[in-house]
mmCIF file of C-alpha atoms and ligand atoms in Angstrom:
data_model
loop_
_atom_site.group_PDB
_atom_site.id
_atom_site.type_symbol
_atom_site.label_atom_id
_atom_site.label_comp_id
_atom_site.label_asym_id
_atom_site.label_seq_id
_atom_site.Cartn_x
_atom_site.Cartn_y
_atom_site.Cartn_z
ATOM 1 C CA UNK A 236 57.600 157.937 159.293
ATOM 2 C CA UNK A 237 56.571 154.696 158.285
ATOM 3 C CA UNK A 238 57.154 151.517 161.369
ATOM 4 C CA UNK A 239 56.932 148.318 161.312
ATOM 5 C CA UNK A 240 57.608 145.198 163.710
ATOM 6 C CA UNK A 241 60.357 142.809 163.017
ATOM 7 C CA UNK A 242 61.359 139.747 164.227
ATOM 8 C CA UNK A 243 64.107 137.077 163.858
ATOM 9 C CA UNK A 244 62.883 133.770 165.351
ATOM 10 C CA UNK A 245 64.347 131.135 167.489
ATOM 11 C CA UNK A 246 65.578 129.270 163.731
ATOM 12 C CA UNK A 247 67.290 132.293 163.040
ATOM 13 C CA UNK A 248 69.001 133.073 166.536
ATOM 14 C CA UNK A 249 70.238 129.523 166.664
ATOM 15 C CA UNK A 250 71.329 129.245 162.849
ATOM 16 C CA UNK A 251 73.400 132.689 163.727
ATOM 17 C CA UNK A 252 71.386 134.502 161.095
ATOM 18 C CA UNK A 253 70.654 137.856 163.770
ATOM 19 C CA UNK A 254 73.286 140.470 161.865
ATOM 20 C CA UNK A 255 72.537 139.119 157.822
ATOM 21 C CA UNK A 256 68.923 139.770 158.667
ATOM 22 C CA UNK A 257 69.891 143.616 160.510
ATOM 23 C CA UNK A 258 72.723 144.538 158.046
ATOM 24 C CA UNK A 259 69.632 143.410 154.803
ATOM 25 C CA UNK A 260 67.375 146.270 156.302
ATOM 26 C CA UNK A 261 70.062 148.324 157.580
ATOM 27 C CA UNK A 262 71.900 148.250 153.991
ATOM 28 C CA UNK A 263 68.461 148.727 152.184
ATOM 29 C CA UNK A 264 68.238 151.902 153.826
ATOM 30 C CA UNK A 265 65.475 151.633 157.031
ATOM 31 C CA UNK A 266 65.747 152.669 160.209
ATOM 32 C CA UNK A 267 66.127 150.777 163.402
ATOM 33 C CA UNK A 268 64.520 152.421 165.914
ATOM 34 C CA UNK A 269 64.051 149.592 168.649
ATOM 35 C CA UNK A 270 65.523 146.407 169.736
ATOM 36 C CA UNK A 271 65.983 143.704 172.199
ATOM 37 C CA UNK A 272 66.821 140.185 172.981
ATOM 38 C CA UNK A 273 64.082 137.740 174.789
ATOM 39 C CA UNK A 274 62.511 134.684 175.046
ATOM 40 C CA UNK A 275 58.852 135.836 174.413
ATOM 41 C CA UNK A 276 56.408 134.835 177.255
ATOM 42 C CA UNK A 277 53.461 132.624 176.422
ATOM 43 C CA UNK A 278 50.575 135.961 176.995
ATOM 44 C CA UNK A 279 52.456 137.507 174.553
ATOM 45 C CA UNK A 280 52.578 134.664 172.236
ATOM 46 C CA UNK A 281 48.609 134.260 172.126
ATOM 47 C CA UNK A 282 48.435 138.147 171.436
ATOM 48 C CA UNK A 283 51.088 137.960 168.888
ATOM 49 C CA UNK A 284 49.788 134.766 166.703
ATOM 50 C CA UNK A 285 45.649 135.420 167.774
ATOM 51 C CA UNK A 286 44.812 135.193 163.869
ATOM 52 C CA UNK A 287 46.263 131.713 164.118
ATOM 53 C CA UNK A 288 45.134 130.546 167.219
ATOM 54 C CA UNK A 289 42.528 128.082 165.987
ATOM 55 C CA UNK A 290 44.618 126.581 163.432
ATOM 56 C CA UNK A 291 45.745 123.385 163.025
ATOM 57 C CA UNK A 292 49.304 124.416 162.946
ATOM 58 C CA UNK A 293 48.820 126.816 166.263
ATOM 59 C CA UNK A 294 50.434 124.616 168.611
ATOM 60 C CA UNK A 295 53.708 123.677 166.736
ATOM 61 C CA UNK A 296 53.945 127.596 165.881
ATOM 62 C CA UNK A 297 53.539 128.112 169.410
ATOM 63 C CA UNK A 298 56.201 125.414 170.704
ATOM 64 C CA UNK A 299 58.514 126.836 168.273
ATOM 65 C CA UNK A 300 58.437 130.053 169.056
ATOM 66 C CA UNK A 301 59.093 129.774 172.433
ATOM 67 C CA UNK A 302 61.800 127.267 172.015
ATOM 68 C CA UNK A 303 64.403 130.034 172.473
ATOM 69 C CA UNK A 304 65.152 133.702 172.184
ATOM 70 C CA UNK A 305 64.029 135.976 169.767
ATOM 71 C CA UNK A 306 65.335 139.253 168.437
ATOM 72 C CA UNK A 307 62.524 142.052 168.073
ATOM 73 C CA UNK A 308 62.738 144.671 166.493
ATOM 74 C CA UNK A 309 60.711 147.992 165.116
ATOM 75 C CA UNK A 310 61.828 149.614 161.683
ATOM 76 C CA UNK A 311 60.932 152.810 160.123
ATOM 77 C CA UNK A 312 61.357 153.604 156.295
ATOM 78 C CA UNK A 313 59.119 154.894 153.357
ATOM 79 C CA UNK A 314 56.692 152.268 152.826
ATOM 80 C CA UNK A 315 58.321 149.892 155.352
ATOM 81 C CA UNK A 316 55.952 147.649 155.796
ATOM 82 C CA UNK A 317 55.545 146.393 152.036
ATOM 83 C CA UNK A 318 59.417 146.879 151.194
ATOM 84 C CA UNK A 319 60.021 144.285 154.386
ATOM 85 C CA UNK A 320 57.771 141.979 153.106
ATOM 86 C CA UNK A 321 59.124 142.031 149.748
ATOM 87 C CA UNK A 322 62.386 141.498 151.473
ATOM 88 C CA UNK A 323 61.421 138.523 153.751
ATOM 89 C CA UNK A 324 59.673 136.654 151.065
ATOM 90 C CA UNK A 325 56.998 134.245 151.159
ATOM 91 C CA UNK A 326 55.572 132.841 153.560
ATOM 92 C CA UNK A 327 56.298 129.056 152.533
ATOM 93 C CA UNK A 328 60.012 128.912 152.201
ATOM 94 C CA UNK A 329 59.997 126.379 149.365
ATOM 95 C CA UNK A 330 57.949 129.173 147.149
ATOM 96 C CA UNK A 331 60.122 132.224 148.329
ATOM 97 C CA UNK A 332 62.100 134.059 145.578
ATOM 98 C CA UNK A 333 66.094 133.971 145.763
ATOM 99 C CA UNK A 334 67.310 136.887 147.502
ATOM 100 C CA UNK A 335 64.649 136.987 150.215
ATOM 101 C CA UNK A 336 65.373 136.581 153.602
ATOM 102 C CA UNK A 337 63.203 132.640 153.553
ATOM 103 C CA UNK A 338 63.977 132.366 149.467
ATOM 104 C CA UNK A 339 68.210 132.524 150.735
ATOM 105 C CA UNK A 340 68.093 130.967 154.298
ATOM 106 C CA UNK A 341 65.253 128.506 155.200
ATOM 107 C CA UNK A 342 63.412 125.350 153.710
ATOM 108 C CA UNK A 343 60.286 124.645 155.398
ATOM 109 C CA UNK A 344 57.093 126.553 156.361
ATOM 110 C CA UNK A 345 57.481 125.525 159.972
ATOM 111 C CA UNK A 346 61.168 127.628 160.464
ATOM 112 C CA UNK A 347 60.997 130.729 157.995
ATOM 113 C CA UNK A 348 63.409 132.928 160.201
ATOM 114 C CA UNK A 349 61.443 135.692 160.244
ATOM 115 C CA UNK A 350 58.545 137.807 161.373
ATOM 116 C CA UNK A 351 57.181 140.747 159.572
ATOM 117 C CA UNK A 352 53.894 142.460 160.456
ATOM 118 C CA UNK A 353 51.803 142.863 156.953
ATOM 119 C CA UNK A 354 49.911 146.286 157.470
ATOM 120 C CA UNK A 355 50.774 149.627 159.408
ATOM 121 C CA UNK A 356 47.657 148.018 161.288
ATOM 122 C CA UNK A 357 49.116 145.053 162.298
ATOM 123 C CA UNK A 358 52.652 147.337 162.660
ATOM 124 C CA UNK A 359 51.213 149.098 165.026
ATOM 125 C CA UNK A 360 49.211 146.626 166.968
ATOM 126 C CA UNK A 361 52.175 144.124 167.354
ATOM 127 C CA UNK A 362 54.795 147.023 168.229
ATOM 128 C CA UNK A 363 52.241 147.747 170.916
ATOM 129 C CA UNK A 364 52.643 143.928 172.228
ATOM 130 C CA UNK A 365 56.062 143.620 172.239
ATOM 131 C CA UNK A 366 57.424 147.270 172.880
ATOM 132 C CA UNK A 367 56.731 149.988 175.619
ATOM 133 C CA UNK A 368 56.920 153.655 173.854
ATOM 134 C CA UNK A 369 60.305 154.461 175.378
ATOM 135 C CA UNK A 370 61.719 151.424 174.280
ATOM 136 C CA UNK A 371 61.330 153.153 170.669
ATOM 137 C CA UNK A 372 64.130 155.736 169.486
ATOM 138 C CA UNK A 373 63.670 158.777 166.830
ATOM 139 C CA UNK A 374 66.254 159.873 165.348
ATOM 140 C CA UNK A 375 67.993 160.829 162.232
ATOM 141 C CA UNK A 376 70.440 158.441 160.625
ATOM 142 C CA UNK A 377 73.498 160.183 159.009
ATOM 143 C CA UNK A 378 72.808 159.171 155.391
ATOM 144 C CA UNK A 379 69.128 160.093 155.137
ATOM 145 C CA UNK A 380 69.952 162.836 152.737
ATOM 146 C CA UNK A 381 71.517 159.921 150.508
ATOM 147 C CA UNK A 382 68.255 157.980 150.472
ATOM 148 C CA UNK A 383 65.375 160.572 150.331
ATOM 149 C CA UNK A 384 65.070 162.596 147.764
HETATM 150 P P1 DAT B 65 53.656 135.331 157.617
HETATM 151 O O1 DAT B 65 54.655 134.959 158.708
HETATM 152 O O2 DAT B 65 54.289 135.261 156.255
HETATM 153 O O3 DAT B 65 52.970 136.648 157.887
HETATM 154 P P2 DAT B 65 51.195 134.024 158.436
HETATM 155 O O4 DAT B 65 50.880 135.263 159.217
HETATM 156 O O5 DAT B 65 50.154 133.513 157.510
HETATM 157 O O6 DAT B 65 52.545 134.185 157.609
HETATM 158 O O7 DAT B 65 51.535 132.839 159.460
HETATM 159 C C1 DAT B 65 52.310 133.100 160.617
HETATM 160 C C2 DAT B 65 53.305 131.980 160.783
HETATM 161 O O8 DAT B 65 52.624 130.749 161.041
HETATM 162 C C3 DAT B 65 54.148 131.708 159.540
HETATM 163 O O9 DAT B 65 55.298 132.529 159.473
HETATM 164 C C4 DAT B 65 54.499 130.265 159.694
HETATM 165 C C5 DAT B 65 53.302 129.676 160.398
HETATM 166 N N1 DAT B 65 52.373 129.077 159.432
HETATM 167 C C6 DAT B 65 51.499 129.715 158.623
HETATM 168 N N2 DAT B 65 50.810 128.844 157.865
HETATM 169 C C7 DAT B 65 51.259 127.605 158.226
HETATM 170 C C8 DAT B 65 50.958 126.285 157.813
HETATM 171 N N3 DAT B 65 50.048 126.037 156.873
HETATM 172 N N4 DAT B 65 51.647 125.265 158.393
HETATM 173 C C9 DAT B 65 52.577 125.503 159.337
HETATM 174 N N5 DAT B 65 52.921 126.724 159.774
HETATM 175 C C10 DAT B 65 52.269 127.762 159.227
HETATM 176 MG MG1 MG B 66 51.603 137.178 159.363
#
């Protein structure tokens, strides 16, 4: 099945926003299949946000997201990756549609709430950074036979 790495960010822990993000993906149907609490140490940062890393905006990202604890997570659902994304919105809060995760709770580009990898690629290189294979859980949730035809 399809994973993908999730996580809600020190804006969202603080603003109280950890179950309305879970029960979004939970009631849309996907799968938790990991999760834990931390504040995320600064290695794992640099892994996490490489892409970035030369950017102007780098060090504020960085500062900010290790302000305070996170909550990661890993997700599994047909086409999970691009049905999160949908679901978290853009990237820019300001341009994110009503009814996304950024569109219904944030403002600025600097706090969006939310991290979701874009590609099974990225999905599986950032599960790899943040999670140790028996951290992750298979198993069958009771109403799969309600959601897959
Ligand atoms: P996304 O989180 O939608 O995948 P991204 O990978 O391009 O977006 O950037 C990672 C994070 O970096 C993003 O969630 C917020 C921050 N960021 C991106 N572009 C920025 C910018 N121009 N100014 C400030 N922060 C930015
Ligand atoms: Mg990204």
């Amino acid at each position: 099945m399809d994973r993908t790495f999730l996580m809600v960010k020190p804006d969202g822990v603080q603003r109280g926003l950890i179950g309305e993000v879970i029960a979004r993906f939970e009631a849309k149907g996907l799968k938790m299949v990991a999760g834990k609490f931390e504040m995320l140490p600064e290695e794992r940062v640099m892994e996490h946000y490489a892409e970035h890393a030369a950017k102007p905006f780098f060090p504020g990202l960085k500062s900010y997201i290790m302000s305070g604890p996170c909550f990661l997570m890993v997700f599994e659902g047909k086409d999970v990756v691009a049905v999160t994304r949908k679901m978290i919105g853009a990237t820019n809060p300001a341009e994110a549609e009503p009814g996304t995760i950024r569109g219904d709770f944030a403002m600025e580009i600097g706090m969006n709430v939310i991290h979701g990898s874009d590609s099974y690629e990225t999905a599986e290189r950032e599960i790899g950074i943040h999670f140790r294979p028996e951290e992750i859980i298979s198993y069958e949730r009771a109403d799969e036979k309600y959601l897959y035809e």
